């Protein structure tokens, strides 16, 4: 049973374009939804996170949109750059210091 | 403030040997999590520990795998009698002891290859 489903598996975007990655979750008890960025050979690094009491959070070129009723959330990368090429993981967690549940990841390639 | 430190970064073991993976959490962090990542896969939770206690080991295989986080020193993930299927990247994350939603910081991982 996959608690967090992520799509697409891979994504190719032109430089300057918008990258959109989607995730859906099953458990309504989740109340923290982070996105992680991972470069080859490195550990995941937190990019941006949201709680279900807000519908959108923006940090620079990165925006999370959250739809609580649909149990979906998405990452938008505006003005995508080649340096954004990496694997992106959505995740979810219950409150407190509970472990993260990850999606399977999206490999983003931004081409010039 | 150093980040989460994992060592070794790369580990090669022959089938049947033991693998020991070490994780030193960030300073002041008392919660440690171990995850396994297979190629082209997401991170799968294995075990969650606090100092001297295993809080949740629901993701860790019952046989051959064990974890500890002693009062002094790093957290250790031990894999006994390794098999080819254990080849993966193993990541450790740590978070501070405060309540509420707190960010988990990841180390660079240990890439285990079983030959």
CSV table of C-alpha atoms in Angstrom, one decimal:
chain,number,residue,atom,x,y,z
A,1,UNK,CA,0.0,0.0,0.0
A,2,UNK,CA,1.6,3.2,-1.2
A,3,UNK,CA,0.6,6.0,1.1
A,4,UNK,CA,2.0,8.8,-1.0
A,5,UNK,CA,1.7,8.6,-4.8
A,6,UNK,CA,3.9,10.9,-6.9
A,7,UNK,CA,3.8,11.7,-10.6
A,8,UNK,CA,5.3,12.0,-13.2
A,9,UNK,CA,8.2,9.6,-12.8
A,10,UNK,CA,10.3,11.8,-15.0
A,11,UNK,CA,9.9,15.3,-16.5
A,12,UNK,CA,11.8,17.3,-19.1
A,13,UNK,CA,11.3,21.1,-19.1
A,14,UNK,CA,12.8,23.8,-21.2
A,15,UNK,CA,14.8,26.4,-19.4
A,16,UNK,CA,12.6,29.2,-18.2
A,17,UNK,CA,9.5,27.0,-18.2
A,18,UNK,CA,7.4,25.8,-15.3
A,19,UNK,CA,8.0,22.4,-13.7
A,20,UNK,CA,5.0,20.8,-12.0
A,21,UNK,CA,5.1,17.7,-9.9
A,22,UNK,CA,2.1,16.2,-8.2
A,23,UNK,CA,1.5,14.0,-5.2
A,24,UNK,CA,-1.6,12.4,-3.6
A,25,UNK,CA,-1.9,11.0,-0.2
A,26,UNK,CA,-4.3,8.6,1.5
A,27,UNK,CA,-4.2,9.2,5.2
A,28,UNK,CA,-6.0,12.3,6.4
A,29,UNK,CA,-4.0,12.2,9.7
A,30,UNK,CA,-0.9,13.5,7.8
A,31,UNK,CA,-0.3,17.1,8.7
A,32,UNK,CA,3.1,18.0,7.4
A,33,UNK,CA,4.0,17.8,3.7
A,34,UNK,CA,7.6,18.6,2.7
A,35,UNK,CA,9.3,18.4,-0.7
A,36,UNK,CA,12.9,17.3,-0.9
A,37,UNK,CA,15.5,17.8,-3.6
A,38,UNK,CA,18.2,15.2,-4.2
A,39,UNK,CA,21.3,15.5,-6.5
A,40,UNK,CA,23.1,12.4,-7.6
A,41,UNK,CA,25.3,11.0,-4.8
A,42,UNK,CA,23.9,13.4,-2.2
A,43,UNK,CA,21.4,13.1,0.5
A,44,UNK,CA,17.9,14.7,0.3
A,45,UNK,CA,17.6,18.3,1.2
A,46,UNK,CA,14.5,20.0,2.3
A,47,UNK,CA,13.2,22.4,-0.3
A,48,UNK,CA,9.9,23.7,1.0
A,49,UNK,CA,7.1,22.4,3.3
A,50,UNK,CA,3.5,23.1,4.0
A,51,UNK,CA,0.8,22.3,6.6
A,52,UNK,CA,-2.8,21.5,5.6
A,53,UNK,CA,-4.2,24.7,7.1
A,54,UNK,CA,-2.9,26.7,4.2
A,55,UNK,CA,-3.6,26.2,0.5
A,56,UNK,CA,-0.3,27.7,-0.9
A,57,UNK,CA,3.2,28.5,0.2
A,58,UNK,CA,5.8,30.2,-1.9
A,59,UNK,CA,9.5,30.5,-1.4
A,60,UNK,CA,11.4,32.2,-4.3
A,61,UNK,CA,10.8,30.2,-7.5
A,62,UNK,CA,9.2,27.2,-5.6
A,63,UNK,CA,5.5,27.0,-4.7
A,64,UNK,CA,3.5,24.3,-3.0
A,65,UNK,CA,-0.2,24.2,-3.8
A,66,UNK,CA,-2.3,22.1,-1.3
A,67,UNK,CA,-5.8,20.8,-1.9
A,68,UNK,CA,-7.0,19.2,1.4
A,69,UNK,CA,-10.4,18.0,0.1
A,70,UNK,CA,-8.7,16.2,-2.9
A,71,UNK,CA,-5.8,15.0,-0.7
A,72,UNK,CA,-3.4,16.3,-3.2
A,73,UNK,CA,-0.4,18.7,-3.2
A,74,UNK,CA,2.0,19.8,-5.9
A,75,UNK,CA,5.3,21.5,-6.4
A,76,UNK,CA,5.7,24.3,-9.0
A,77,UNK,CA,9.1,25.4,-10.0
A,78,UNK,CA,8.9,28.7,-11.9
A,79,UNK,CA,11.5,29.9,-14.4
A,80,UNK,CA,13.2,26.4,-14.3
A,81,UNK,CA,16.9,26.4,-14.6
A,82,UNK,CA,19.4,23.6,-15.6
A,83,UNK,CA,20.7,23.7,-12.0
A,84,UNK,CA,17.2,22.6,-10.9
A,85,UNK,CA,17.9,19.2,-12.6
A,86,UNK,CA,17.6,16.7,-9.8
A,87,UNK,CA,15.2,14.2,-8.3
A,88,UNK,CA,12.3,15.6,-6.3
A,89,UNK,CA,10.5,13.7,-3.6
A,90,UNK,CA,7.3,14.6,-1.9
A,91,UNK,CA,6.7,13.3,1.6
A,92,UNK,CA,4.1,13.3,4.4
A,93,UNK,CA,4.2,12.9,8.1
A,94,UNK,CA,2.0,12.8,11.1
A,95,UNK,CA,2.5,15.4,13.8
A,96,UNK,CA,5.6,15.5,15.9
A,97,UNK,CA,8.8,13.7,15.2
A,98,UNK,CA,7.3,10.8,13.4
A,99,UNK,CA,9.0,9.3,10.3
A,100,UNK,CA,8.5,10.7,6.8
A,101,UNK,CA,6.6,8.7,4.2
A,102,UNK,CA,8.1,9.4,0.7
A,103,UNK,CA,6.8,9.3,-2.8
A,104,UNK,CA,8.8,7.4,-5.4
A,105,UNK,CA,10.4,10.6,-6.8
A,106,UNK,CA,10.4,12.6,-10.0
A,107,UNK,CA,13.6,13.0,-12.0
A,108,UNK,CA,13.5,16.5,-13.5
A,109,UNK,CA,15.7,17.5,-16.4
A,110,UNK,CA,15.8,21.2,-17.4
A,111,UNK,CA,17.3,21.6,-20.8
A,112,UNK,CA,18.6,24.8,-22.4
B,1,UNK,CA,27.3,23.4,13.1
B,2,UNK,CA,28.1,20.2,11.2
B,3,UNK,CA,25.3,18.4,9.5
B,4,UNK,CA,24.4,14.8,9.8
B,5,UNK,CA,27.5,12.8,9.3
B,6,UNK,CA,27.4,9.3,7.9
B,7,UNK,CA,30.3,6.9,7.4
B,8,UNK,CA,31.6,5.3,5.5
B,9,UNK,CA,30.3,6.9,2.3
B,10,UNK,CA,30.9,3.7,0.4
B,11,UNK,CA,31.0,0.2,1.7
B,12,UNK,CA,31.7,-3.0,-0.2
B,13,UNK,CA,31.0,-6.3,1.5
B,14,UNK,CA,31.0,-9.9,0.3
B,15,UNK,CA,27.9,-12.0,0.8
B,16,UNK,CA,27.7,-13.3,4.3
B,17,UNK,CA,29.8,-10.5,5.9
B,18,UNK,CA,28.5,-7.9,8.3
B,19,UNK,CA,28.0,-4.3,7.4
B,20,UNK,CA,28.1,-1.5,10.0
B,21,UNK,CA,26.8,1.9,9.0
B,22,UNK,CA,27.3,4.9,11.3
B,23,UNK,CA,25.4,8.1,11.8
B,24,UNK,CA,26.2,11.1,13.9
B,25,UNK,CA,23.2,13.4,14.2
B,26,UNK,CA,23.4,17.1,14.2
B,27,UNK,CA,24.4,18.7,17.4
B,28,UNK,CA,21.5,18.8,19.8
B,29,UNK,CA,19.4,16.4,17.8
B,30,UNK,CA,18.1,13.4,19.7
B,31,UNK,CA,15.9,11.7,17.1
B,32,UNK,CA,17.5,9.5,14.4
B,33,UNK,CA,15.8,7.9,11.4
B,34,UNK,CA,17.2,5.3,9.0
B,35,UNK,CA,15.9,5.0,5.4
B,36,UNK,CA,16.9,2.8,2.6
B,37,UNK,CA,16.9,3.9,-1.1
B,38,UNK,CA,17.0,1.4,-4.0
B,39,UNK,CA,17.9,2.7,-7.5
B,40,UNK,CA,15.0,4.6,-9.1
B,41,UNK,CA,13.0,4.3,-5.8
B,42,UNK,CA,12.0,6.6,-3.1
B,43,UNK,CA,13.3,6.4,0.5
B,44,UNK,CA,11.8,3.6,2.6
B,45,UNK,CA,11.6,4.1,6.3
B,46,UNK,CA,13.4,1.5,8.4
B,47,UNK,CA,13.7,2.5,12.0
B,48,UNK,CA,13.3,5.5,14.3
B,49,UNK,CA,15.4,5.8,17.4
B,50,UNK,CA,15.9,8.2,20.3
B,51,UNK,CA,18.8,8.0,22.7
B,52,UNK,CA,19.0,4.4,24.0
B,53,UNK,CA,15.5,3.6,22.7
B,54,UNK,CA,14.0,2.2,19.5
B,55,UNK,CA,10.7,4.0,19.0
B,56,UNK,CA,9.5,2.5,15.7
B,57,UNK,CA,11.2,-0.4,13.8
B,58,UNK,CA,8.2,-1.3,11.6
B,59,UNK,CA,10.2,-0.8,8.4
B,60,UNK,CA,13.2,-2.9,9.3
B,61,UNK,CA,13.4,-6.5,8.4
B,62,UNK,CA,13.1,-8.8,11.4
B,63,UNK,CA,16.1,-10.9,10.5
B,64,UNK,CA,19.7,-9.8,10.0
B,65,UNK,CA,19.0,-6.1,10.6
B,66,UNK,CA,19.5,-4.2,13.9
B,67,UNK,CA,19.9,-0.6,15.0
B,68,UNK,CA,21.0,1.2,18.1
B,69,UNK,CA,21.6,4.7,19.3
B,70,UNK,CA,23.6,4.6,22.5
B,71,UNK,CA,23.9,7.3,25.1
B,72,UNK,CA,27.3,8.1,23.8
B,73,UNK,CA,28.4,7.9,20.2
B,74,UNK,CA,26.8,7.5,16.8
B,75,UNK,CA,23.7,5.5,15.8
B,76,UNK,CA,24.6,2.2,14.2
B,77,UNK,CA,22.7,0.3,11.6
B,78,UNK,CA,24.0,-3.3,11.5
B,79,UNK,CA,23.3,-5.8,8.7
B,80,UNK,CA,24.5,-9.3,9.4
B,81,UNK,CA,25.2,-11.9,6.7
B,82,UNK,CA,24.6,-9.5,3.9
B,83,UNK,CA,23.0,-10.6,0.6
B,84,UNK,CA,23.0,-9.0,-2.8
B,85,UNK,CA,19.5,-7.6,-2.2
B,86,UNK,CA,20.9,-5.5,0.6
B,87,UNK,CA,22.8,-3.3,-1.9
B,88,UNK,CA,21.3,0.1,-1.6
B,89,UNK,CA,21.9,3.6,-0.3
B,90,UNK,CA,21.2,4.0,3.4
B,91,UNK,CA,20.4,7.4,4.7
B,92,UNK,CA,20.2,8.7,8.2
B,93,UNK,CA,18.2,11.8,9.2
B,94,UNK,CA,18.0,13.6,12.5
B,95,UNK,CA,15.7,16.0,14.1
B,96,UNK,CA,15.7,18.1,17.3
B,97,UNK,CA,13.8,17.0,20.5
B,98,UNK,CA,11.3,19.9,20.4
B,99,UNK,CA,7.6,19.0,19.9
B,100,UNK,CA,5.5,19.8,16.9
B,101,UNK,CA,6.5,19.5,13.2
B,102,UNK,CA,10.3,19.7,13.0
B,103,UNK,CA,12.5,19.4,10.0
B,104,UNK,CA,14.5,16.3,9.5
B,105,UNK,CA,18.0,16.8,8.1
B,106,UNK,CA,19.6,14.0,6.0
B,107,UNK,CA,23.2,12.9,5.8
B,108,UNK,CA,24.9,12.1,2.5
B,109,UNK,CA,24.3,8.4,2.8
B,110,UNK,CA,26.2,5.2,2.8
B,111,UNK,CA,26.2,3.3,-0.5
B,112,UNK,CA,26.4,-0.4,0.3
B,113,UNK,CA,27.5,-2.8,-2.4
B,114,UNK,CA,27.3,-6.5,-1.8
B,115,UNK,CA,29.5,-8.6,-4.1
